[in-house]
GROMACS .gro file of C-alpha atoms in nm:
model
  417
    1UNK     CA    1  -6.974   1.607   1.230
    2UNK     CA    2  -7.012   1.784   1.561
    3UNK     CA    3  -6.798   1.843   1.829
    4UNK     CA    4  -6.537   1.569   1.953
    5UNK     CA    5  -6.699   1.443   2.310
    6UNK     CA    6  -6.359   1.355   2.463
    7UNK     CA    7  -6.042   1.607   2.447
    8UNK     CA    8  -5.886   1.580   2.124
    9UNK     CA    9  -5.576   1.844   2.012
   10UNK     CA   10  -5.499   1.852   1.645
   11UNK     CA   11  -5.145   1.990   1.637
   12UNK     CA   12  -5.069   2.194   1.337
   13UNK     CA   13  -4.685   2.181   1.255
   14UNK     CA   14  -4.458   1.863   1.269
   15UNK     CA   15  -4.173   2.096   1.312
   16UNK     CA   16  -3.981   2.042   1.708
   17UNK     CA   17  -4.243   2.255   1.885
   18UNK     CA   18  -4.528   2.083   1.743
   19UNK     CA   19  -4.400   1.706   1.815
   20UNK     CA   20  -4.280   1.789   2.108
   21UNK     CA   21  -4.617   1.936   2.240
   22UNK     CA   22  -4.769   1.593   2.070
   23UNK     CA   23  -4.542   1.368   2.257
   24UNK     CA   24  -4.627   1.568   2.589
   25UNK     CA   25  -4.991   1.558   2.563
   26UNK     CA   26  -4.980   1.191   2.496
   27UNK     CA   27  -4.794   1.139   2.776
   28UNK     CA   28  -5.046   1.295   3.018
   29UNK     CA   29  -5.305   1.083   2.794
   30UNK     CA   30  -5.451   1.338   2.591
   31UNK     CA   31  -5.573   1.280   2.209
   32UNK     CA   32  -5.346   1.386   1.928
   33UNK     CA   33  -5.354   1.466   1.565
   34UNK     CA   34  -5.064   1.602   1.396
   35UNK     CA   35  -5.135   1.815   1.090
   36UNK     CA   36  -4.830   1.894   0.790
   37UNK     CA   37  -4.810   1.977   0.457
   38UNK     CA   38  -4.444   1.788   0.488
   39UNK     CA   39  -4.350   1.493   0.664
   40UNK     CA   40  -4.163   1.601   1.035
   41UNK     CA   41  -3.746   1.644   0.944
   42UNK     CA   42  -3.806   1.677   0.587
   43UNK     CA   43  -3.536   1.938   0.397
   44UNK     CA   44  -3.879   2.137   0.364
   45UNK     CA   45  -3.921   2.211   0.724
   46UNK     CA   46  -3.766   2.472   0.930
   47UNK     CA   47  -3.689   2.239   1.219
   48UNK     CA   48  -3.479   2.037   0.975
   49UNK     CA   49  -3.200   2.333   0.847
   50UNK     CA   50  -3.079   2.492   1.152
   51UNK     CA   51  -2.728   2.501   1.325
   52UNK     CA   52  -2.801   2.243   1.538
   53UNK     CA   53  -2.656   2.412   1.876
   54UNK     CA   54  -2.895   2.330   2.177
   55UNK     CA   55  -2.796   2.743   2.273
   56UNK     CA   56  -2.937   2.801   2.599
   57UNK     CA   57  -2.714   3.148   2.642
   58UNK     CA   58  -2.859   3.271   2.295
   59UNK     CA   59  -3.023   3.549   2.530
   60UNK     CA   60  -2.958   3.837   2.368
   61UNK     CA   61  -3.146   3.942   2.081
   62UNK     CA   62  -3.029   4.116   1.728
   63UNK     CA   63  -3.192   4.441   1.824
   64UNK     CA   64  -2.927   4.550   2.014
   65UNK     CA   65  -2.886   4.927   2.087
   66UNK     CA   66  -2.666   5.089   1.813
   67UNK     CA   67  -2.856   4.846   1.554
   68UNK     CA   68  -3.034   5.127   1.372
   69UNK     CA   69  -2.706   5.326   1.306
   70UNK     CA   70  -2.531   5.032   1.230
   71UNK     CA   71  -2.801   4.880   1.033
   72UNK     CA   72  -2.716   5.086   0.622
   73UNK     CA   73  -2.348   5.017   0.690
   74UNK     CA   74  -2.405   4.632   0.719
   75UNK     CA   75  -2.614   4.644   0.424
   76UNK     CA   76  -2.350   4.780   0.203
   77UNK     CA   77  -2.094   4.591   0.313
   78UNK     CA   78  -2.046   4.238   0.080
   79UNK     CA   79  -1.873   4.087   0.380
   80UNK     CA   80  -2.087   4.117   0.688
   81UNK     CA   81  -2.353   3.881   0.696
   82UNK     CA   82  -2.645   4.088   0.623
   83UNK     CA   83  -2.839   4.059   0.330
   84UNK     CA   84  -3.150   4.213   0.197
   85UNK     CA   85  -3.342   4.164  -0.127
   86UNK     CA   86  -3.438   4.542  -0.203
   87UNK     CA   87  -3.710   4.452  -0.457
   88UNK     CA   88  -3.876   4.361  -0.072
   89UNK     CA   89  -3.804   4.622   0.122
   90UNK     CA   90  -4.134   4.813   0.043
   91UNK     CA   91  -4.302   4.497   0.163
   92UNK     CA   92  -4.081   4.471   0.465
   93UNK     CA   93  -4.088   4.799   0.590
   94UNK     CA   94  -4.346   4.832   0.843
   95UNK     CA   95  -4.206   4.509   1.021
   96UNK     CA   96  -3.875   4.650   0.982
   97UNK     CA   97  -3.985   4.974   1.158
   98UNK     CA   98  -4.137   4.788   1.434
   99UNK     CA   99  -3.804   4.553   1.470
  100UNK     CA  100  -3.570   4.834   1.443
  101UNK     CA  101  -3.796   5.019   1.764
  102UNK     CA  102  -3.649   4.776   1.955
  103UNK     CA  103  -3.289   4.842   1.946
  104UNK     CA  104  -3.254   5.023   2.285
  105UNK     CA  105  -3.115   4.942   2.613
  106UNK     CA  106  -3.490   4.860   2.831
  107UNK     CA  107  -3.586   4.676   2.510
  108UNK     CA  108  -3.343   4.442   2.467
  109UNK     CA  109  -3.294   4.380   2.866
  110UNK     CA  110  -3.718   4.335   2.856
  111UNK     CA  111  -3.685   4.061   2.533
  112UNK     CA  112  -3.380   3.873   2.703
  113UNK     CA  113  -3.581   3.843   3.012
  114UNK     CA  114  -3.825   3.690   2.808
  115UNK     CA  115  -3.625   3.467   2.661
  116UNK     CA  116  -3.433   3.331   2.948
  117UNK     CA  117  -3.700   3.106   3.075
  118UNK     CA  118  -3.721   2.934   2.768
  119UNK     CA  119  -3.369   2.863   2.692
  120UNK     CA  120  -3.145   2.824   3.022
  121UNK     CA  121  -3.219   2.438   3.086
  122UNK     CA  122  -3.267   2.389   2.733
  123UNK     CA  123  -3.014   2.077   2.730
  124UNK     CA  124  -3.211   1.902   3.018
  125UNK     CA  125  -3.547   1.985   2.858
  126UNK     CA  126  -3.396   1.820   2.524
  127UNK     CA  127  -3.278   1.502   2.737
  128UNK     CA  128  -3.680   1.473   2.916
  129UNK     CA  129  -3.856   1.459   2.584
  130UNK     CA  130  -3.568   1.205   2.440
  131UNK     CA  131  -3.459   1.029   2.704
  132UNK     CA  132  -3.601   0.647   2.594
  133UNK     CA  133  -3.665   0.715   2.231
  134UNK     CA  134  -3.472   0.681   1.902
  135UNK     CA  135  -3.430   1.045   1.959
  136UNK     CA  136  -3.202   1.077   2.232
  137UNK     CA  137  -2.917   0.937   2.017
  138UNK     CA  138  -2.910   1.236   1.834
  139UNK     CA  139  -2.799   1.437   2.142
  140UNK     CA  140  -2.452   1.539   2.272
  141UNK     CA  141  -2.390   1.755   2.587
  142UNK     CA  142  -2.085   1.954   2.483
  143UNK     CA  143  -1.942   2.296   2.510
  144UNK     CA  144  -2.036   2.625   2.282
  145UNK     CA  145  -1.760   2.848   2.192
  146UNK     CA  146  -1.776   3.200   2.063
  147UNK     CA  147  -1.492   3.270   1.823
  148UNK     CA  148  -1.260   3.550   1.840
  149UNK     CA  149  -1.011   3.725   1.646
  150UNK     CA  150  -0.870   3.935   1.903
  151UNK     CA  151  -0.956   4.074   2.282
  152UNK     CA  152  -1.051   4.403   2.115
  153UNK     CA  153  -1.301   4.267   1.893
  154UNK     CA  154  -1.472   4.026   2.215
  155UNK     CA  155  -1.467   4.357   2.377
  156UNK     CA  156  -1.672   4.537   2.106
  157UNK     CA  157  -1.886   4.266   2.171
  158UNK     CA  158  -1.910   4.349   2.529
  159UNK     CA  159  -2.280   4.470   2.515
  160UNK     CA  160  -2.421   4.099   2.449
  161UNK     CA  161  -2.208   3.936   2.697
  162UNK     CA  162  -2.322   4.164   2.955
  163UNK     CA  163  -2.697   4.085   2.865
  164UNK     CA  164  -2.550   3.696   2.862
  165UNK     CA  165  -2.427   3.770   3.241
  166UNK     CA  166  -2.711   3.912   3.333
  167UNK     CA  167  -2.899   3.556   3.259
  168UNK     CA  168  -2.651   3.368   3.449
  169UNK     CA  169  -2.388   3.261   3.153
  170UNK     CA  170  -2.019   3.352   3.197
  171UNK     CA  171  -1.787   3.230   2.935
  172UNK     CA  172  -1.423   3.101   2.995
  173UNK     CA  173  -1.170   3.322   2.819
  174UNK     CA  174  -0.892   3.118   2.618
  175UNK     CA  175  -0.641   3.339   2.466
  176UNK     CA  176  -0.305   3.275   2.251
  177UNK     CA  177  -0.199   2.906   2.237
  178UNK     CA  178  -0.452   2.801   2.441
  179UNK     CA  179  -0.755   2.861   2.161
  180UNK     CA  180  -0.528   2.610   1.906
  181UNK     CA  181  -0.460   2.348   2.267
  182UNK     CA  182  -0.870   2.368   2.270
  183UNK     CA  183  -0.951   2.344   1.872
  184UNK     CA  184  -0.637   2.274   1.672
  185UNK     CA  185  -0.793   2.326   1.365
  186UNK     CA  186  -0.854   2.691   1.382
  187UNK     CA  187  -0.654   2.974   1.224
  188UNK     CA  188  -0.376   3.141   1.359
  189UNK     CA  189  -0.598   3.467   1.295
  190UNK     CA  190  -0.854   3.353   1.555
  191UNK     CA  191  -0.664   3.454   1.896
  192UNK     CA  192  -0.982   3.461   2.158
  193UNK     CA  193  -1.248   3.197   2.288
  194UNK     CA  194  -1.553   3.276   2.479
  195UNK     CA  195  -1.642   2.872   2.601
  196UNK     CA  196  -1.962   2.818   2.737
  197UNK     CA  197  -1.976   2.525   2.933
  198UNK     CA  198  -2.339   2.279   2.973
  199UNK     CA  199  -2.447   2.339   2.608
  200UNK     CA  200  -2.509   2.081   2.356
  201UNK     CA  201  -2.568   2.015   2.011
  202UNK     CA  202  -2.788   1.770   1.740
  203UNK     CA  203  -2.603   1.552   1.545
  204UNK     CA  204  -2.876   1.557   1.256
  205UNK     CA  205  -3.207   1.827   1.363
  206UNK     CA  206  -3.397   1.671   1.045
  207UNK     CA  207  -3.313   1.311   1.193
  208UNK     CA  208  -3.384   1.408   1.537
  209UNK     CA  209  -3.718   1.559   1.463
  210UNK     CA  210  -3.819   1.268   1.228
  211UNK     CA  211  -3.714   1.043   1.571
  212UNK     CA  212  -3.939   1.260   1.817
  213UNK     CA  213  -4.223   1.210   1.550
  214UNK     CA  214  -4.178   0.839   1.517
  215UNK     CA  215  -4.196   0.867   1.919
  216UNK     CA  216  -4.542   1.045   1.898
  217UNK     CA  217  -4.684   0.826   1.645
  218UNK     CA  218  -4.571   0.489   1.908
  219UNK     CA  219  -4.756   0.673   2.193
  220UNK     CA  220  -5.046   0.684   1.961
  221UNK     CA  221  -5.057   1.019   1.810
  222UNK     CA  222  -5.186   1.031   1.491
  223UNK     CA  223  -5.033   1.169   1.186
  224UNK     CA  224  -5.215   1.363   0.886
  225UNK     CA  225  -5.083   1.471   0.551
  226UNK     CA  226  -5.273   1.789   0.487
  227UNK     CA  227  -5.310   2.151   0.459
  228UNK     CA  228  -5.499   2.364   0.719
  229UNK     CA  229  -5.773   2.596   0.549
  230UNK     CA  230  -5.953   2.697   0.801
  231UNK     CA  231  -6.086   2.671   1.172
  232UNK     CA  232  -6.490   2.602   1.283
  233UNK     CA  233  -6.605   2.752   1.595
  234UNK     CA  234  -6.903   2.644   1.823
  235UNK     CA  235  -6.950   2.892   2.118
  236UNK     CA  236  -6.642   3.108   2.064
  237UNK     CA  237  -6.467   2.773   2.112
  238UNK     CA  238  -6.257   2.536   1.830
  239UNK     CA  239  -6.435   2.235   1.753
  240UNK     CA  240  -6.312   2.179   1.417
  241UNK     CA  241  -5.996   2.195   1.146
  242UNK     CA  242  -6.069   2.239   0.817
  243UNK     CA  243  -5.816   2.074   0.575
  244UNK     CA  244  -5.774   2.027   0.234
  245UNK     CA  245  -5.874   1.663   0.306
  246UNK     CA  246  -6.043   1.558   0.550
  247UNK     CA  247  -6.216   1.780   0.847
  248UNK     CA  248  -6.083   1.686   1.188
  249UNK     CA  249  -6.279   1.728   1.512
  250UNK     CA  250  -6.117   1.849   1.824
  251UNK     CA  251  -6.128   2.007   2.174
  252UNK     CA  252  -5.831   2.259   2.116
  253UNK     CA  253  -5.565   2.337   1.850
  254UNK     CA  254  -5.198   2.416   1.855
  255UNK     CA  255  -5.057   2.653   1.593
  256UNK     CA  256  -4.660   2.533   1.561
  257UNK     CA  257  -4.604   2.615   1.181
  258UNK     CA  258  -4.333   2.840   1.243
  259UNK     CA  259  -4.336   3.157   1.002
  260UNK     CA  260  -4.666   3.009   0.782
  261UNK     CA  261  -4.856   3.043   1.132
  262UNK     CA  262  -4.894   3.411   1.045
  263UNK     CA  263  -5.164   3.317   0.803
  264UNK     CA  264  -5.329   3.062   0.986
  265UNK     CA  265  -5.338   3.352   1.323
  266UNK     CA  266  -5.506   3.624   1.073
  267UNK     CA  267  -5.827   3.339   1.022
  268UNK     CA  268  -5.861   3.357   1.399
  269UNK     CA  269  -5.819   3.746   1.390
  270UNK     CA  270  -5.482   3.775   1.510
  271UNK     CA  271  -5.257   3.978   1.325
  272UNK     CA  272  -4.874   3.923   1.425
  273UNK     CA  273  -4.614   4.127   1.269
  274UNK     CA  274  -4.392   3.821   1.177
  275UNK     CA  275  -4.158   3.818   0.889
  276UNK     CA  276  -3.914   3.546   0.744
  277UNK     CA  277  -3.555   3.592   0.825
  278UNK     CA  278  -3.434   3.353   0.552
  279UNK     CA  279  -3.158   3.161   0.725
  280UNK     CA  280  -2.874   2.968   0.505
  281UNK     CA  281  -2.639   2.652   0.551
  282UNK     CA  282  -2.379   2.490   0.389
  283UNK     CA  283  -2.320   2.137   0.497
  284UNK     CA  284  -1.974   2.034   0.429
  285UNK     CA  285  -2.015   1.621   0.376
  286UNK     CA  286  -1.731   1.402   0.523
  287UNK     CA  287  -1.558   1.682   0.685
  288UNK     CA  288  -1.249   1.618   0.831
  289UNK     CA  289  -1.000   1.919   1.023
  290UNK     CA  290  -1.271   2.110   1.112
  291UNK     CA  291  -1.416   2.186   1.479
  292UNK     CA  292  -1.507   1.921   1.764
  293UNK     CA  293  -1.819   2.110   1.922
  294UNK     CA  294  -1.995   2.420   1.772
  295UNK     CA  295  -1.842   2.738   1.742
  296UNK     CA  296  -1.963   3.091   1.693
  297UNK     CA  297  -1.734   3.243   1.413
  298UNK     CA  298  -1.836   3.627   1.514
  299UNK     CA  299  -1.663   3.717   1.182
  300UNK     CA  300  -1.901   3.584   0.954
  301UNK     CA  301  -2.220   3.532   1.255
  302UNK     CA  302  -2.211   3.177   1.158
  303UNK     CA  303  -2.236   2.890   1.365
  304UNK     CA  304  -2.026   2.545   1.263
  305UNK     CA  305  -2.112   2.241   1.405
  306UNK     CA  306  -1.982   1.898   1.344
  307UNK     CA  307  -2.276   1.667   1.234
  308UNK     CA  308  -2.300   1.315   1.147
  309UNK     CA  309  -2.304   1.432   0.776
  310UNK     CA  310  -2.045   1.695   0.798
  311UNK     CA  311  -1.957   2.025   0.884
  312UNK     CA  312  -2.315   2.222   0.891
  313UNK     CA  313  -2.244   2.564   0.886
  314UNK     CA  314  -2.551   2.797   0.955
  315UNK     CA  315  -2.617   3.180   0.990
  316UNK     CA  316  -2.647   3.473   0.748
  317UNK     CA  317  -2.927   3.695   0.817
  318UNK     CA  318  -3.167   3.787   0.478
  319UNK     CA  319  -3.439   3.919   0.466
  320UNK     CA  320  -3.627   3.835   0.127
  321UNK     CA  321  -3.975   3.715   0.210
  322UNK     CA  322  -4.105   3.356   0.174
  323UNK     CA  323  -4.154   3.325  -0.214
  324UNK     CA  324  -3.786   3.445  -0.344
  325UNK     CA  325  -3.495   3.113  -0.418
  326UNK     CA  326  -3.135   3.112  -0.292
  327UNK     CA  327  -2.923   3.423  -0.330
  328UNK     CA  328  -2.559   3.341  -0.409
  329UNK     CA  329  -2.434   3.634  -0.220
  330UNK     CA  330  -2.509   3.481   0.160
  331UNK     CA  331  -2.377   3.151   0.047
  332UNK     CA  332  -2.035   3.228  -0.100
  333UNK     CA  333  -1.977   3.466   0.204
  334UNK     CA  334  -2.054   3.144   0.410
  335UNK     CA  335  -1.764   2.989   0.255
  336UNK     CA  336  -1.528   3.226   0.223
  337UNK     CA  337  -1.537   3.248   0.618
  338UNK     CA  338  -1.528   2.880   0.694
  339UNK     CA  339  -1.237   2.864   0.493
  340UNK     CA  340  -1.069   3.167   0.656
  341UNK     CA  341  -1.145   3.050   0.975
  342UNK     CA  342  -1.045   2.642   0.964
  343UNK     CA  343  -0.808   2.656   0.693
  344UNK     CA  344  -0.700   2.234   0.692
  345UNK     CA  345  -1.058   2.194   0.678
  346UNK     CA  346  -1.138   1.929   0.379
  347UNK     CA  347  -1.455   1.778   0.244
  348UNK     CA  348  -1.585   1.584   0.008
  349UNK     CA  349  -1.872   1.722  -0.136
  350UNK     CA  350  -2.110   2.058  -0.037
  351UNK     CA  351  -2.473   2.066   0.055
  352UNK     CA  352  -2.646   2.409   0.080
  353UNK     CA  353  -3.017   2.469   0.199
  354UNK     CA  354  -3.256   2.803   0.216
  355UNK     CA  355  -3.512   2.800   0.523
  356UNK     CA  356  -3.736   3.025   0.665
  357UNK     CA  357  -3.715   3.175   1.055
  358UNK     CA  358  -4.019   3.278   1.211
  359UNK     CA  359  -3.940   3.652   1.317
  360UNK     CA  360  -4.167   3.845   1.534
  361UNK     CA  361  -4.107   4.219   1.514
  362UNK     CA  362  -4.034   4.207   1.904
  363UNK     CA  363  -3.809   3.887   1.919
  364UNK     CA  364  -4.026   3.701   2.127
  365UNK     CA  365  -4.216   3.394   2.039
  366UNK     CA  366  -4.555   3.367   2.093
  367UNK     CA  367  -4.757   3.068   2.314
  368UNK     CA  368  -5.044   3.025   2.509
  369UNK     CA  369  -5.374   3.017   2.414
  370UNK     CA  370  -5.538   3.305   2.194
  371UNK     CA  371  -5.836   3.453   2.382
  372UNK     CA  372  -6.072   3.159   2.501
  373UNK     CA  373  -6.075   3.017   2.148
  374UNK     CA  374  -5.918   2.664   2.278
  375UNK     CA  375  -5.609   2.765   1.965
  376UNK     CA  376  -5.311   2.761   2.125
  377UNK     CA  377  -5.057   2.949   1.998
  378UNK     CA  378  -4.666   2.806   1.999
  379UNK     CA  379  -4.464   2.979   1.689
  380UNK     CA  380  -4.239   3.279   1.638
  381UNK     CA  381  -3.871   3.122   1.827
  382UNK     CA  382  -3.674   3.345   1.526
  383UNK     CA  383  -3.330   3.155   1.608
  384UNK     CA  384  -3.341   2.983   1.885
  385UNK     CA  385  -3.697   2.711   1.784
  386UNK     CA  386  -3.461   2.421   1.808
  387UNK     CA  387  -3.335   2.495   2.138
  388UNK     CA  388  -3.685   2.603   2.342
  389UNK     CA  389  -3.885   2.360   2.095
  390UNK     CA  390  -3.874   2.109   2.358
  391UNK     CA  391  -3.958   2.319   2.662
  392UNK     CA  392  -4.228   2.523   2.414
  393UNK     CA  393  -4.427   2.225   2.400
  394UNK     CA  394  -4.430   2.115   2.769
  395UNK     CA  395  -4.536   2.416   2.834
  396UNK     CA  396  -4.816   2.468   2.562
  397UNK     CA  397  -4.926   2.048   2.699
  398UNK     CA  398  -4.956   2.160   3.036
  399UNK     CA  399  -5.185   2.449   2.985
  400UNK     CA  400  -5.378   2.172   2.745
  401UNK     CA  401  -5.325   1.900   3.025
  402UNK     CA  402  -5.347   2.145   3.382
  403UNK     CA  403  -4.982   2.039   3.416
  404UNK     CA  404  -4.891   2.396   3.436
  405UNK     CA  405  -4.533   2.477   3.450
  406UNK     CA  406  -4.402   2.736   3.708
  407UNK     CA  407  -4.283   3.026   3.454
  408UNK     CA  408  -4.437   3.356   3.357
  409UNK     CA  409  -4.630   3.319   2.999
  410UNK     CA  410  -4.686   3.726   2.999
  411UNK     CA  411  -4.428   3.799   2.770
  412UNK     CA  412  -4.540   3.571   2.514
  413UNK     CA  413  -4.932   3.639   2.543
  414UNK     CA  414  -5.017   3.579   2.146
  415UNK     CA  415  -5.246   3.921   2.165
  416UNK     CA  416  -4.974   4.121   2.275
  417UNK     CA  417  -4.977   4.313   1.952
   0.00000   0.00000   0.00000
């Protein structure tokens, strides 16, 4: 088959960013094919496990300075959330070297200026791509509180929250009685709040993804079952995908399969140091006593968010690689803090989940398009994919469409490395 005479984008990924590009480029009229190994909101997708928390302030990224000195006593300790399967560190250990460079002052400041475009209006560029579909019930605007057991330790913390100013968020401070008059059902031992107002959260990210998808598919995207093996080029340019099943002809392509892009971005010669930070949730089903918007616990770096199903709480950093199961370690630290820190909190039954976040060693995702190879890139959001997914694919449409949206792609160029 030759090359497809009208534009045609096969999207690879039914993950957030990739439906949300689809829906996009259908709505300025462009041809779309979705490509997945998984149906979109499936427990096997990324997209489908995270904490839900539309985080526009999440700014500031992990490398902060201090990190590397830090770094051996979080290891050791069984109760920070920090977890590493050693039998990987010899694998992970030139991305770890690069990530680590990171953790200084100009760095971090650089990254979270990078970031800030992508996140700020994050709940308004959730409500454009849902408003009208099955997806938008799945929204609610709400506050997103960081949680506290004292002023000292918010003031330990006082690094991130300047980076957080810097970007335009300033929290309200609730102290004393006033963090049990704002969430009743948090311990005694939690005396601070840091409330950021104009947040918002998902009541179900699987559900909500499947939703956008089902939204693509009305506006006459079409959806394949398949696994990418390998890209044709005519003229320097993409003019074919090579699946496992059928070959699909196109005008461009749009890389949005999270960490398993990495693979996909060496065929086209691109080698991104990206690594999976293997993220973990519990969700508690039929919660009751337990928070009424998401909350930050900074004791156990988890975030707890009420959900249609329960009480999903998400966090724990590991670092393990894509192949390795569940450890037990990150999960029974999850619940010894939830418990700790909403102590009337009951349930009926527990739901845990393993999933994979797409970590560049500099923080920053990567989009636009790779060279002039018509592949667009639009992976590597490391915790924050649900929140920019939406503005990640207006963006990657528009340089598809000409739409072009007013923001400054340089610090995501996908050759930067």
């Amino acid at each position: 088959m030759g090359p497809a005479a009208s534009p045609h984008v096969v999207v690879i990924g039914a993950g957030v960013v990739g439906v949300s590009t689809a829906i996009w480029l259908r709505r300025a009229g462009i041809s779309v094919t979705i490509v997945d190994r998984v149906e979109a909101g499936t427990s096997a997708s990324t997209s489908y496990g995270n904490a839900g928390v539309l985080a526009a302030c999440s700014v500031a990224p992990v490398t902060a300075p201090g990190l590397v000195r830090k770094s051996p006593r979080m290891l050791l300790n069984p109760d920070f959330p920090l977890f590493l399967r050693w039998s990987y560190l010899p694998k992970l250990t030139p991305w770890l070297l690069k990530y680590l460079s990171h953790a200084n002052d100009s760095d971090t400041r650089r990254i979270s200026e990078g970031l800030a475009p992508i996140l700020y209006d994050s709940p308004s560029q959730h409500d454009a791509l849902a408003k009208g579909t099955g997806a938008e019930d799945w929204l609610v605007h709400s506050d997103y509180s960081f949680v506290y057991p004292s002023r000292a330790a918010f003031e330990a913390d006082e690094y991130t929250w300047m980076i957080r100013r810097m970007a335009g968020f300033e929290p309200d401070i609730l102290e004393g009685d006033a963090v049990r008059e704002y969430e009743p059902n948090l311990s005694e031992d939690m005396q601070l709040l840091a409330v950021m107002h104009d947040h918002g959260f998902v009541r179900d990210p699987g559900r909500y993804v499947a939703a956008l998808a089902e939204e693509a598919g009305k506006l006459g995207a079409v959806f394949v079952q398949a696994e990418v093996k390998e890209f044709t080029f005519t003229d320097g340019r993409v003019t074919q995908v090579i699946t496992d099943g059928d070959d699909i002809d196109c005008t461009q392509v749009v890389l949005a399969t999270g960490v398993w892009s990495g693979s996909l971005a060496k065929k086209l010669g691109l080698a991104v140091p990206l690594e999976s930070e293997r993220g973990y949730h519990i969700v508690l089903q039929d919660a009751e006593n337990g928070p009424a918007t998401p909350m930050m616990v900074t004791t156990g770096k988890f975030v707890a968010t009420p959900m249609k199903a329960g009480l999903r709480c998400a966090g724990v950093v590991e670092f393990g690689g894509l192949e390795a199961g569940p450890s037990r370690a990150p999960l029974d630290l999850l619940r010894r803090t939830v418990a700790q820190t909403f102590p009337k909190l009951t349930f009926e039954k527990e739901e845990s989940w393993l999933g994979h976040r797409p970590a560049p060693s500099d923080s920053l995702p990567l989009i636009g398009e790779i060279g002039a190879s018509g592949v667009f890139a639009g992976f590597g959001h490391h915790h924050v994919g649900l929140t920019a997914g939406p503005k990640t694919g207006r963006i990657l449409a528009g340089l598809i469409s000409g739409d072009r949206q007013n923001i400054d792609l340089s610090a995501y160029d996908p050759q930067r490395f």
